[in-house]
PDB file of C-alpha atoms and ligand atoms in Angstrom:
ATOM      1  CA  MET J 291     -46.669   1.800  26.722  1.00  0.00           C
ATOM      2  CA  THR J 292     -45.771   2.482  30.317  1.00  0.00           C
ATOM      3  CA  THR J 293     -43.057   4.991  31.039  1.00  0.00           C
ATOM      4  CA  ARG J 294     -40.896   2.202  32.313  1.00  0.00           C
ATOM      5  CA  ARG J 295     -41.254   0.159  29.147  1.00  0.00           C
ATOM      6  CA  MET J 296     -40.544   3.227  27.046  1.00  0.00           C
ATOM      7  CA  MET J 297     -37.355   3.810  28.980  1.00  0.00           C
ATOM      8  CA  VAL J 298     -36.242   0.208  28.436  1.00  0.00           C
ATOM      9  CA  ALA J 299     -37.017   0.561  24.731  1.00  0.00           C
ATOM     10  CA  ALA J 300     -35.128   3.840  24.540  1.00  0.00           C
ATOM     11  CA  ALA J 301     -32.138   2.281  26.267  1.00  0.00           C
ATOM     12  CA  ALA J 302     -32.188  -0.594  23.795  1.00  0.00           C
ATOM     13  CA  VAL J 303     -32.280   1.812  20.854  1.00  0.00           C
ATOM     14  CA  LEU J 304     -29.418   3.752  22.341  1.00  0.00           C
ATOM     15  CA  ALA J 305     -27.374   0.579  22.789  1.00  0.00           C
ATOM     16  CA  LEU J 306     -28.134  -0.459  19.221  1.00  0.00           C
ATOM     17  CA  GLY J 307     -27.241   2.953  17.945  1.00  0.00           C
ATOM     18  CA  LEU J 308     -23.929   2.874  19.717  1.00  0.00           C
ATOM     19  CA  SER J 309     -22.980  -0.573  18.532  1.00  0.00           C
ATOM     20  CA  ALA J 310     -24.113   0.263  15.004  1.00  0.00           C
ATOM     21  CA  CYS J 311     -21.465   2.973  14.940  1.00  0.00           C
ATOM     22  CA  GLY J 312     -19.041   0.139  15.591  1.00  0.00           C
ATOM     23  CA  SER J 313     -16.169   2.466  16.134  1.00  0.00           C
ATOM     24  CA  ASP J 314     -13.506   1.471  18.580  1.00  0.00           C
ATOM     25  CA  ASP J 315     -11.872   4.809  18.144  1.00  0.00           C
ATOM     26  CA  PRO J 316     -13.689   7.668  19.831  1.00  0.00           C
ATOM     27  CA  GLU J 317     -11.682  10.191  17.829  1.00  0.00           C
ATOM     28  CA  THR J 318     -13.250   9.174  14.536  1.00  0.00           C
ATOM     29  CA  ASP J 319     -16.719   9.155  16.070  1.00  0.00           C
ATOM     30  CA  THR J 320     -18.057  12.641  15.687  1.00  0.00           C
ATOM     31  CA  GLY J 321     -21.289  11.689  17.406  1.00  0.00           C
ATOM     32  CA  ALA J 322     -23.244  13.294  14.590  1.00  0.00           C
ATOM     33  CA  GLY J 323     -26.132  10.855  14.662  1.00  0.00           C
ATOM     34  CA  GLY J 324     -25.500   7.154  14.217  1.00  0.00           C
ATOM     35  CA  ASP J 325     -27.445   6.675  11.013  1.00  0.00           C
ATOM     36  CA  SER J 326     -25.077   7.994   8.407  1.00  0.00           C
ATOM     37  CA  GLU J 327     -22.832   5.430   6.783  1.00  0.00           C
ATOM     38  CA  ALA J 328     -19.141   6.053   6.047  1.00  0.00           C
ATOM     39  CA  GLU J 329     -18.413   9.056   8.217  1.00  0.00           C
ATOM     40  CA  GLY J 330     -14.788   8.103   8.270  1.00  0.00           C
ATOM     41  CA  LEU J 331     -12.623   5.720   6.370  1.00  0.00           C
ATOM     42  CA  LYS J 332      -9.964   3.365   7.698  1.00  0.00           C
ATOM     43  CA  VAL J 333      -7.189   3.034   5.183  1.00  0.00           C
ATOM     44  CA  GLY J 334      -4.278   0.612   5.421  1.00  0.00           C
ATOM     45  CA  ILE J 335      -0.992   2.081   4.210  1.00  0.00           C
ATOM     46  CA  LYS J 336       2.714   1.470   4.595  1.00  0.00           C
ATOM     47  CA  TYR J 337       4.480   3.485   7.297  1.00  0.00           C
ATOM     48  CA  ASP J 338       8.098   3.091   6.202  1.00  0.00           C
ATOM     49  CA  GLN J 339       8.231   3.527   2.429  1.00  0.00           C
ATOM     50  CA  PRO J 340       9.364   7.066   1.495  1.00  0.00           C
ATOM     51  CA  GLY J 341       7.502   8.462  -1.520  1.00  0.00           C
ATOM     52  CA  LEU J 342       4.741   5.849  -1.180  1.00  0.00           C
ATOM     53  CA  GLY J 343       3.515   5.555   2.375  1.00  0.00           C
ATOM     54  CA  LEU J 344       5.478   7.195   5.157  1.00  0.00           C
ATOM     55  CA  LYS J 345       4.546   8.126   8.704  1.00  0.00           C
ATOM     56  CA  GLN J 346       6.599  10.833  10.385  1.00  0.00           C
ATOM     57  CA  GLY J 347       5.153  11.818  13.726  1.00  0.00           C
ATOM     58  CA  SER J 348       1.476  12.360  13.011  1.00  0.00           C
ATOM     59  CA  GLU J 349       2.093  13.193   9.346  1.00  0.00           C
ATOM     60  CA  PHE J 350       1.459  10.804   6.467  1.00  0.00           C
ATOM     61  CA  THR J 351       2.978  11.334   3.029  1.00  0.00           C
ATOM     62  CA  GLY J 352       3.426   9.466  -0.225  1.00  0.00           C
ATOM     63  CA  LEU J 353       1.746   8.420  -3.429  1.00  0.00           C
ATOM     64  CA  ASP J 354      -0.518   5.932  -1.673  1.00  0.00           C
ATOM     65  CA  VAL J 355      -1.542   8.504   0.915  1.00  0.00           C
ATOM     66  CA  ASP J 356      -2.433  11.018  -1.804  1.00  0.00           C
ATOM     67  CA  VAL J 357      -4.275   8.426  -3.890  1.00  0.00           C
ATOM     68  CA  ALA J 358      -6.236   7.325  -0.815  1.00  0.00           C
ATOM     69  CA  THR J 359      -7.053  10.926   0.044  1.00  0.00           C
ATOM     70  CA  TYR J 360      -8.284  11.648  -3.493  1.00  0.00           C
ATOM     71  CA  VAL J 361     -10.398   8.485  -3.609  1.00  0.00           C
ATOM     72  CA  ALA J 362     -11.823   9.138  -0.137  1.00  0.00           C
ATOM     73  CA  LYS J 363     -12.914  12.609  -1.215  1.00  0.00           C
ATOM     74  CA  GLU J 364     -14.742  11.088  -4.182  1.00  0.00           C
ATOM     75  CA  LEU J 365     -16.458   8.728  -1.726  1.00  0.00           C
ATOM     76  CA  GLY J 366     -17.562  11.727   0.322  1.00  0.00           C
ATOM     77  CA  VAL J 367     -14.918  11.456   3.049  1.00  0.00           C
ATOM     78  CA  GLU J 368     -12.810  14.488   3.884  1.00  0.00           C
ATOM     79  CA  ALA J 369      -9.086  14.119   4.500  1.00  0.00           C
ATOM     80  CA  GLY J 370      -9.523  14.768   8.214  1.00  0.00           C
ATOM     81  CA  ASP J 371     -11.910  11.831   8.513  1.00  0.00           C
ATOM     82  CA  ILE J 372      -9.431   9.282   7.185  1.00  0.00           C
ATOM     83  CA  GLU J 373      -7.761   7.076   9.737  1.00  0.00           C
ATOM     84  CA  PHE J 374      -4.506   5.619   8.461  1.00  0.00           C
ATOM     85  CA  ILE J 375      -3.564   2.224   9.824  1.00  0.00           C
ATOM     86  CA  GLN J 376      -0.286   0.406   9.270  1.00  0.00           C
ATOM     87  CA  ALA J 377      -0.645  -2.432   6.773  1.00  0.00           C
ATOM     88  CA  PRO J 378       2.555  -4.512   6.508  1.00  0.00           C
ATOM     89  CA  SER J 379       2.708  -6.685   3.386  1.00  0.00           C
ATOM     90  CA  ALA J 380       1.798  -9.979   5.068  1.00  0.00           C
ATOM     91  CA  GLN J 381      -1.175  -8.524   6.943  1.00  0.00           C
ATOM     92  CA  ARG J 382      -3.045  -6.765   4.154  1.00  0.00           C
ATOM     93  CA  GLU J 383      -5.590  -9.454   3.251  1.00  0.00           C
ATOM     94  CA  THR J 384      -6.327 -10.161   6.927  1.00  0.00           C
ATOM     95  CA  LEU J 385      -6.825  -6.481   7.746  1.00  0.00           C
ATOM     96  CA  ILE J 386      -9.424  -6.293   4.979  1.00  0.00           C
ATOM     97  CA  GLU J 387     -11.097  -9.634   5.709  1.00  0.00           C
ATOM     98  CA  THR J 388     -11.541  -8.813   9.387  1.00  0.00           C
ATOM     99  CA  GLY J 389     -12.817  -5.300   8.707  1.00  0.00           C
ATOM    100  CA  GLN J 390      -9.973  -3.612  10.574  1.00  0.00           C
ATOM    101  CA  VAL J 391      -9.590  -1.415   7.501  1.00  0.00           C
ATOM    102  CA  ASP J 392     -12.059  -0.369   4.810  1.00  0.00           C
ATOM    103  CA  MET J 393      -9.402  -0.391   2.133  1.00  0.00           C
ATOM    104  CA  VAL J 394      -5.699  -0.948   1.619  1.00  0.00           C
ATOM    105  CA  VAL J 395      -3.605   1.439  -0.486  1.00  0.00           C
ATOM    106  CA  ALA J 396      -0.127   0.089   0.159  1.00  0.00           C
ATOM    107  CA  THR J 397       1.986  -0.753  -2.923  1.00  0.00           C
ATOM    108  CA  TYR J 398      -0.442  -3.656  -3.152  1.00  0.00           C
ATOM    109  CA  SER J 399      -0.068  -5.654  -6.352  1.00  0.00           C
ATOM    110  CA  ILE J 400      -3.188  -7.111  -7.931  1.00  0.00           C
ATOM    111  CA  THR J 401      -2.756 -10.901  -8.065  1.00  0.00           C
ATOM    112  CA  ASP J 402      -5.077 -13.854  -8.626  1.00  0.00           C
ATOM    113  CA  ALA J 403      -4.002 -15.451  -5.341  1.00  0.00           C
ATOM    114  CA  ARG J 404      -4.966 -12.321  -3.377  1.00  0.00           C
ATOM    115  CA  LYS J 405      -8.216 -12.049  -5.314  1.00  0.00           C
ATOM    116  CA  GLU J 406      -9.317 -15.312  -3.685  1.00  0.00           C
ATOM    117  CA  LYS J 407      -9.568 -13.451  -0.385  1.00  0.00           C
ATOM    118  CA  ILE J 408     -10.241  -9.834  -1.299  1.00  0.00           C
ATOM    119  CA  SER J 409     -11.187  -7.657  -4.276  1.00  0.00           C
ATOM    120  CA  PHE J 410      -9.178  -4.935  -5.984  1.00  0.00           C
ATOM    121  CA  ALA J 411     -10.032  -1.674  -7.704  1.00  0.00           C
ATOM    122  CA  GLY J 412      -7.369  -0.439 -10.117  1.00  0.00           C
ATOM    123  CA  PRO J 413      -4.595  -0.534 -11.076  1.00  0.00           C
ATOM    124  CA  TYR J 414      -3.752   3.095 -10.331  1.00  0.00           C
ATOM    125  CA  PHE J 415      -0.008   2.649 -10.918  1.00  0.00           C
ATOM    126  CA  ILE J 416       2.379   0.160 -12.490  1.00  0.00           C
ATOM    127  CA  ALA J 417       5.797  -0.565 -11.006  1.00  0.00           C
ATOM    128  CA  GLY J 418       8.347  -3.314 -11.576  1.00  0.00           C
ATOM    129  CA  GLN J 419      10.413  -5.527  -9.304  1.00  0.00           C
ATOM    130  CA  ASP J 420      14.074  -4.573  -9.122  1.00  0.00           C
ATOM    131  CA  LEU J 421      17.140  -4.853  -6.879  1.00  0.00           C
ATOM    132  CA  LEU J 422      18.791  -2.427  -4.480  1.00  0.00           C
ATOM    133  CA  VAL J 423      22.515  -2.943  -3.784  1.00  0.00           C
ATOM    134  CA  ARG J 424      25.405  -1.027  -2.259  1.00  0.00           C
ATOM    135  CA  SER J 425      26.770   1.579  -4.667  1.00  0.00           C
ATOM    136  CA  ASP J 426      30.187  -0.073  -4.942  1.00  0.00           C
ATOM    137  CA  ASP J 427      28.742  -3.493  -5.807  1.00  0.00           C
ATOM    138  CA  THR J 428      29.241  -4.381  -9.486  1.00  0.00           C
ATOM    139  CA  SER J 429      28.596  -8.112  -9.091  1.00  0.00           C
ATOM    140  CA  ILE J 430      24.798  -7.904  -8.910  1.00  0.00           C
ATOM    141  CA  THR J 431      23.257  -6.784 -12.188  1.00  0.00           C
ATOM    142  CA  GLY J 432      19.988  -8.722 -12.245  1.00  0.00           C
ATOM    143  CA  PRO J 433      18.197 -11.785 -10.861  1.00  0.00           C
ATOM    144  CA  ASP J 434      20.559 -14.130 -12.746  1.00  0.00           C
ATOM    145  CA  THR J 435      23.520 -12.840 -10.712  1.00  0.00           C
ATOM    146  CA  LEU J 436      22.001 -13.606  -7.307  1.00  0.00           C
ATOM    147  CA  ASP J 437      23.191 -17.177  -6.879  1.00  0.00           C
ATOM    148  CA  GLY J 438      24.901 -17.508  -3.518  1.00  0.00           C
ATOM    149  CA  LYS J 439      24.114 -13.913  -2.569  1.00  0.00           C
ATOM    150  CA  LYS J 440      22.256 -12.909   0.559  1.00  0.00           C
ATOM    151  CA  LEU J 441      19.013 -11.353  -0.511  1.00  0.00           C
ATOM    152  CA  CYS J 442      16.351  -9.678   1.601  1.00  0.00           C
ATOM    153  CA  SER J 443      12.660  -9.194   0.989  1.00  0.00           C
ATOM    154  CA  VAL J 444       9.415  -9.056   2.913  1.00  0.00           C
ATOM    155  CA  THR J 445       7.085 -11.852   4.016  1.00  0.00           C
ATOM    156  CA  GLY J 446       3.831 -11.949   2.084  1.00  0.00           C
ATOM    157  CA  SER J 447       5.117  -9.846  -0.817  1.00  0.00           C
ATOM    158  CA  THR J 448       5.041 -10.725  -4.494  1.00  0.00           C
ATOM    159  CA  SER J 449       8.745  -9.803  -4.481  1.00  0.00           C
ATOM    160  CA  ALA J 450       9.731 -12.652  -2.143  1.00  0.00           C
ATOM    161  CA  GLN J 451       7.452 -15.047  -4.011  1.00  0.00           C
ATOM    162  CA  LYS J 452       8.850 -14.182  -7.425  1.00  0.00           C
ATOM    163  CA  VAL J 453      12.488 -14.378  -6.450  1.00  0.00           C
ATOM    164  CA  LYS J 454      11.963 -17.790  -4.834  1.00  0.00           C
ATOM    165  CA  GLU J 455      10.462 -19.026  -8.090  1.00  0.00           C
ATOM    166  CA  THR J 456      13.024 -17.508 -10.454  1.00  0.00           C
ATOM    167  CA  VAL J 457      16.232 -17.886  -8.418  1.00  0.00           C
ATOM    168  CA  PRO J 458      15.822 -21.110  -6.433  1.00  0.00           C
ATOM    169  CA  GLY J 459      19.481 -21.013  -5.369  1.00  0.00           C
ATOM    170  CA  VAL J 460      19.251 -17.639  -3.672  1.00  0.00           C
ATOM    171  CA  ASN J 461      19.754 -17.217   0.056  1.00  0.00           C
ATOM    172  CA  LEU J 462      16.600 -15.269   0.869  1.00  0.00           C
ATOM    173  CA  GLN J 463      15.870 -13.674   4.222  1.00  0.00           C
ATOM    174  CA  GLU J 464      12.348 -12.450   4.747  1.00  0.00           C
ATOM    175  CA  PHE J 465      11.709  -9.578   7.124  1.00  0.00           C
ATOM    176  CA  GLY J 466       8.443  -7.919   8.119  1.00  0.00           C
ATOM    177  CA  THR J 467       9.142  -4.564   6.465  1.00  0.00           C
ATOM    178  CA  TYR J 468      11.431  -3.209   3.763  1.00  0.00           C
ATOM    179  CA  SER J 469      13.056  -0.646   6.040  1.00  0.00           C
ATOM    180  CA  GLU J 470      14.530  -3.546   8.049  1.00  0.00           C
ATOM    181  CA  CYS J 471      16.018  -4.905   4.801  1.00  0.00           C
ATOM    182  CA  VAL J 472      17.516  -1.510   3.893  1.00  0.00           C
ATOM    183  CA  ALA J 473      19.234  -1.213   7.261  1.00  0.00           C
ATOM    184  CA  ALA J 474      20.664  -4.732   6.813  1.00  0.00           C
ATOM    185  CA  LEU J 475      21.871  -3.836   3.322  1.00  0.00           C
ATOM    186  CA  ALA J 476      23.582  -0.655   4.456  1.00  0.00           C
ATOM    187  CA  SER J 477      25.317  -2.487   7.311  1.00  0.00           C
ATOM    188  CA  GLY J 478      26.528  -5.283   5.042  1.00  0.00           C
ATOM    189  CA  ALA J 479      24.455  -8.041   6.649  1.00  0.00           C
ATOM    190  CA  ILE J 480      22.793  -8.733   3.286  1.00  0.00           C
ATOM    191  CA  ASP J 481      23.904  -8.143  -0.315  1.00  0.00           C
ATOM    192  CA  ALA J 482      20.703  -6.978  -1.972  1.00  0.00           C
ATOM    193  CA  LEU J 483      17.092  -6.060  -1.356  1.00  0.00           C
ATOM    194  CA  THR J 484      14.408  -6.926  -3.848  1.00  0.00           C
ATOM    195  CA  THR J 485      11.000  -5.331  -4.241  1.00  0.00           C
ATOM    196  CA  ASP J 486       9.269  -2.737  -6.436  1.00  0.00           C
ATOM    197  CA  ASP J 487      11.515  -0.146  -8.084  1.00  0.00           C
ATOM    198  CA  THR J 488       9.303   2.624  -6.656  1.00  0.00           C
ATOM    199  CA  ILE J 489      10.078   1.552  -3.108  1.00  0.00           C
ATOM    200  CA  LEU J 490      13.781   1.030  -3.819  1.00  0.00           C
ATOM    201  CA  ALA J 491      14.117   4.473  -5.420  1.00  0.00           C
ATOM    202  CA  GLY J 492      12.608   6.025  -2.303  1.00  0.00           C
ATOM    203  CA  TYR J 493      15.193   4.409  -0.035  1.00  0.00           C
ATOM    204  CA  ALA J 494      18.141   5.152  -2.345  1.00  0.00           C
ATOM    205  CA  ALA J 495      17.181   8.846  -2.245  1.00  0.00           C
ATOM    206  CA  GLN J 496      16.913   9.019   1.546  1.00  0.00           C
ATOM    207  CA  GLU J 497      19.426  11.361   3.127  1.00  0.00           C
ATOM    208  CA  GLN J 498      21.159   8.672   5.197  1.00  0.00           C
ATOM    209  CA  TYR J 499      21.624   6.364   2.186  1.00  0.00           C
ATOM    210  CA  LYS J 500      22.434   8.917  -0.514  1.00  0.00           C
ATOM    211  CA  GLY J 501      25.437   7.750  -2.540  1.00  0.00           C
ATOM    212  CA  LYS J 502      25.587   4.498  -0.546  1.00  0.00           C
ATOM    213  CA  LEU J 503      22.858   2.506  -2.272  1.00  0.00           C
ATOM    214  CA  LYS J 504      21.769   2.153  -5.904  1.00  0.00           C
ATOM    215  CA  VAL J 505      18.867   0.616  -7.776  1.00  0.00           C
ATOM    216  CA  VAL J 506      20.080  -1.889 -10.383  1.00  0.00           C
ATOM    217  CA  GLY J 507      17.504  -0.595 -12.873  1.00  0.00           C
ATOM    218  CA  GLN J 508      16.500  -3.776 -14.723  1.00  0.00           C
ATOM    219  CA  PRO J 509      12.883  -4.366 -13.662  1.00  0.00           C
ATOM    220  CA  PHE J 510      11.829  -8.007 -14.014  1.00  0.00           C
ATOM    221  CA  SER J 511       8.106  -8.035 -13.230  1.00  0.00           C
ATOM    222  CA  GLU J 512       4.977  -5.973 -13.619  1.00  0.00           C
ATOM    223  CA  GLU J 513       3.446  -4.837 -10.328  1.00  0.00           C
ATOM    224  CA  ARG J 514      -0.027  -3.432 -10.829  1.00  0.00           C
ATOM    225  CA  TYR J 515      -0.978  -1.445  -7.732  1.00  0.00           C
ATOM    226  CA  GLY J 516      -4.606  -1.871  -6.746  1.00  0.00           C
ATOM    227  CA  ILE J 517      -6.788  -0.700  -3.894  1.00  0.00           C
ATOM    228  CA  GLY J 518      -7.746  -3.709  -1.817  1.00  0.00           C
ATOM    229  CA  LEU J 519     -11.266  -3.985  -0.461  1.00  0.00           C
ATOM    230  CA  LYS J 520     -13.743  -6.543   0.891  1.00  0.00           C
ATOM    231  CA  LYS J 521     -14.171  -9.448  -1.477  1.00  0.00           C
ATOM    232  CA  GLY J 522     -17.180  -9.047  -3.717  1.00  0.00           C
ATOM    233  CA  ASP J 523     -17.943  -5.430  -2.817  1.00  0.00           C
ATOM    234  CA  THR J 524     -18.606  -4.529  -6.432  1.00  0.00           C
ATOM    235  CA  ALA J 525     -20.439  -1.304  -5.642  1.00  0.00           C
ATOM    236  CA  GLN J 526     -17.485   0.075  -3.703  1.00  0.00           C
ATOM    237  CA  CYS J 527     -15.079  -1.236  -6.342  1.00  0.00           C
ATOM    238  CA  GLN J 528     -16.995   0.669  -8.996  1.00  0.00           C
ATOM    239  CA  LYS J 529     -16.956   3.918  -7.013  1.00  0.00           C
ATOM    240  CA  ILE J 530     -13.218   3.609  -6.426  1.00  0.00           C
ATOM    241  CA  THR J 531     -12.588   2.736 -10.068  1.00  0.00           C
ATOM    242  CA  ASP J 532     -14.505   5.829 -11.158  1.00  0.00           C
ATOM    243  CA  ALA J 533     -12.435   7.906  -8.743  1.00  0.00           C
ATOM    244  CA  ILE J 534      -9.167   6.494 -10.122  1.00  0.00           C
ATOM    245  CA  LYS J 535     -10.274   7.242 -13.688  1.00  0.00           C
ATOM    246  CA  LYS J 536     -11.183  10.785 -12.710  1.00  0.00           C
ATOM    247  CA  MET J 537      -7.870  11.255 -10.903  1.00  0.00           C
ATOM    248  CA  ILE J 538      -6.049  10.264 -14.090  1.00  0.00           C
ATOM    249  CA  SER J 539      -8.168  12.350 -16.464  1.00  0.00           C
ATOM    250  CA  ASP J 540      -8.246  15.542 -14.381  1.00  0.00           C
ATOM    251  CA  GLY J 541      -4.445  15.731 -14.116  1.00  0.00           C
ATOM    252  CA  GLU J 542      -4.263  14.970 -10.403  1.00  0.00           C
ATOM    253  CA  TRP J 543      -2.613  11.569 -11.018  1.00  0.00           C
ATOM    254  CA  GLN J 544       0.338  13.230 -12.757  1.00  0.00           C
ATOM    255  CA  LYS J 545       0.666  15.791  -9.972  1.00  0.00           C
ATOM    256  CA  ILE J 546       0.607  13.088  -7.305  1.00  0.00           C
ATOM    257  CA  VAL J 547       3.235  11.046  -9.176  1.00  0.00           C
ATOM    258  CA  ASP J 548       5.527  14.044  -9.753  1.00  0.00           C
ATOM    259  CA  LYS J 549       5.226  15.245  -6.176  1.00  0.00           C
ATOM    260  CA  ASN J 550       5.932  11.882  -4.547  1.00  0.00           C
ATOM    261  CA  LEU J 551       8.236  10.030  -6.940  1.00  0.00           C
ATOM    262  CA  GLY J 552       9.951  13.074  -8.467  1.00  0.00           C
ATOM    263  CA  PRO J 553      12.255  13.696  -5.480  1.00  0.00           C
ATOM    264  CA  ALA J 554      13.693  10.158  -5.899  1.00  0.00           C
ATOM    265  CA  ASN J 555      14.102  10.804  -9.633  1.00  0.00           C
ATOM    266  CA  TYR J 556      11.771   7.926 -10.383  1.00  0.00           C
ATOM    267  CA  LYS J 557      10.224   7.930 -13.836  1.00  0.00           C
ATOM    268  CA  ALA J 558       6.914   6.122 -14.218  1.00  0.00           C
ATOM    269  CA  GLY J 559       7.484   3.294 -16.699  1.00  0.00           C
ATOM    270  CA  ALA J 560       5.495   1.746 -19.519  1.00  0.00           C
ATOM    271  CA  GLY J 561       1.809   1.234 -18.913  1.00  0.00           C
ATOM    272  CA  ASN J 562       1.419   4.423 -16.840  1.00  0.00           C
ATOM    273  CA  PRO J 563      -1.020   5.911 -16.281  1.00  0.00           C
ATOM    274  CA  PRO J 564      -2.885   2.598 -16.349  1.00  0.00           C
ATOM    275  CA  THR J 565      -6.459   1.844 -17.329  1.00  0.00           C
ATOM    276  CA  PRO J 566      -8.255   0.342 -14.313  1.00  0.00           C
ATOM    277  CA  ASP J 567      -9.714  -3.149 -14.711  1.00  0.00           C
ATOM    278  CA  ALA J 568     -13.458  -3.681 -14.784  1.00  0.00           C
ATOM    279  CA  CYS J 569     -14.960  -4.582 -11.393  1.00  0.00           C
ATOM    280  CA  ALA J 570     -15.965  -8.238 -11.511  1.00  0.00           C
TER     281      ALA J 570
HETATM  282  N1  LIG U 142       3.925  -4.710  -4.757  1.00  0.00           N
HETATM  283  C1  LIG U 142       4.439  -5.884  -4.130  1.00  0.00           C
HETATM  284  C2  LIG U 142       3.391  -6.588  -3.296  1.00  0.00           C
HETATM  285  O1  LIG U 142       2.301  -6.193  -3.254  1.00  0.00           O
HETATM  286  C3  LIG U 142       5.664  -5.601  -3.286  1.00  0.00           C
HETATM  287  C4  LIG U 142       5.570  -4.408  -2.383  1.00  0.00           C
HETATM  288  C5  LIG U 142       4.915  -4.699  -1.059  1.00  0.00           C
HETATM  289  O2  LIG U 142       5.198  -5.742  -0.434  1.00  0.00           O
HETATM  290  O3  LIG U 142       4.137  -3.855  -0.625  1.00  0.00           O
HETATM  291  O4  LIG U 142       3.654  -7.597  -2.704  1.00  0.00           O
END
């Protein structure tokens, strides 16, 4: 080979190497050789759900954050190499399908409809759908008391779906995030917010809403939280499932639950800790 041809070949290898890294974020690229897989992990979480997934400045906290961090470690990824990306309810499948995230850990219920687009590992937690109302409201006691009420939920959630099916007469407004619903509830623009009791407990316990909002406390669904990943990635599903099982058996699951849901006085209900499903 001539020197010139070698240089062209070297340039091509370099270009390949760079594109193989495929990172659009220079911060996560440590430049430590392009051949190692999974240097970092992009994880979709919620940014506005206290106790579950919350971003404050550059800090991320919550059950989903801790579960993701534990699972990542089992996959060989250190906490500092995780990149958290906001995953609003309606965008979760798309974020996974397009590869913008490697996994979603975001109060993400395992459903057959979602399984047509993506795969799940888990469940790692079981919650139930409930209602959040203003503390002085005695008229809303469950889904059967919602007729004619203004209800809020989030686009692309199982919560919105379920309430449309069970209370066809309800006046449902769908927002992009639950924190928008909570603000509307506190201001009186809506009468109730429906989603998982975990999420509702987190809002009710927030300083600015303390004493103003209450969770009705009659859960009417089973929400099995899974970790969403690329459809058909059985190998990754198995690794994550093993990590979830280990997290439960080594006591870390209980610690994570107590630390994140304890402050809102949330008690994990029946079925917890769950047994993860087999990876299909
Ligand atoms: N767990 C439900 C769901 O996955 C509601 C909470 C959410 O939207 O994240 O749709």
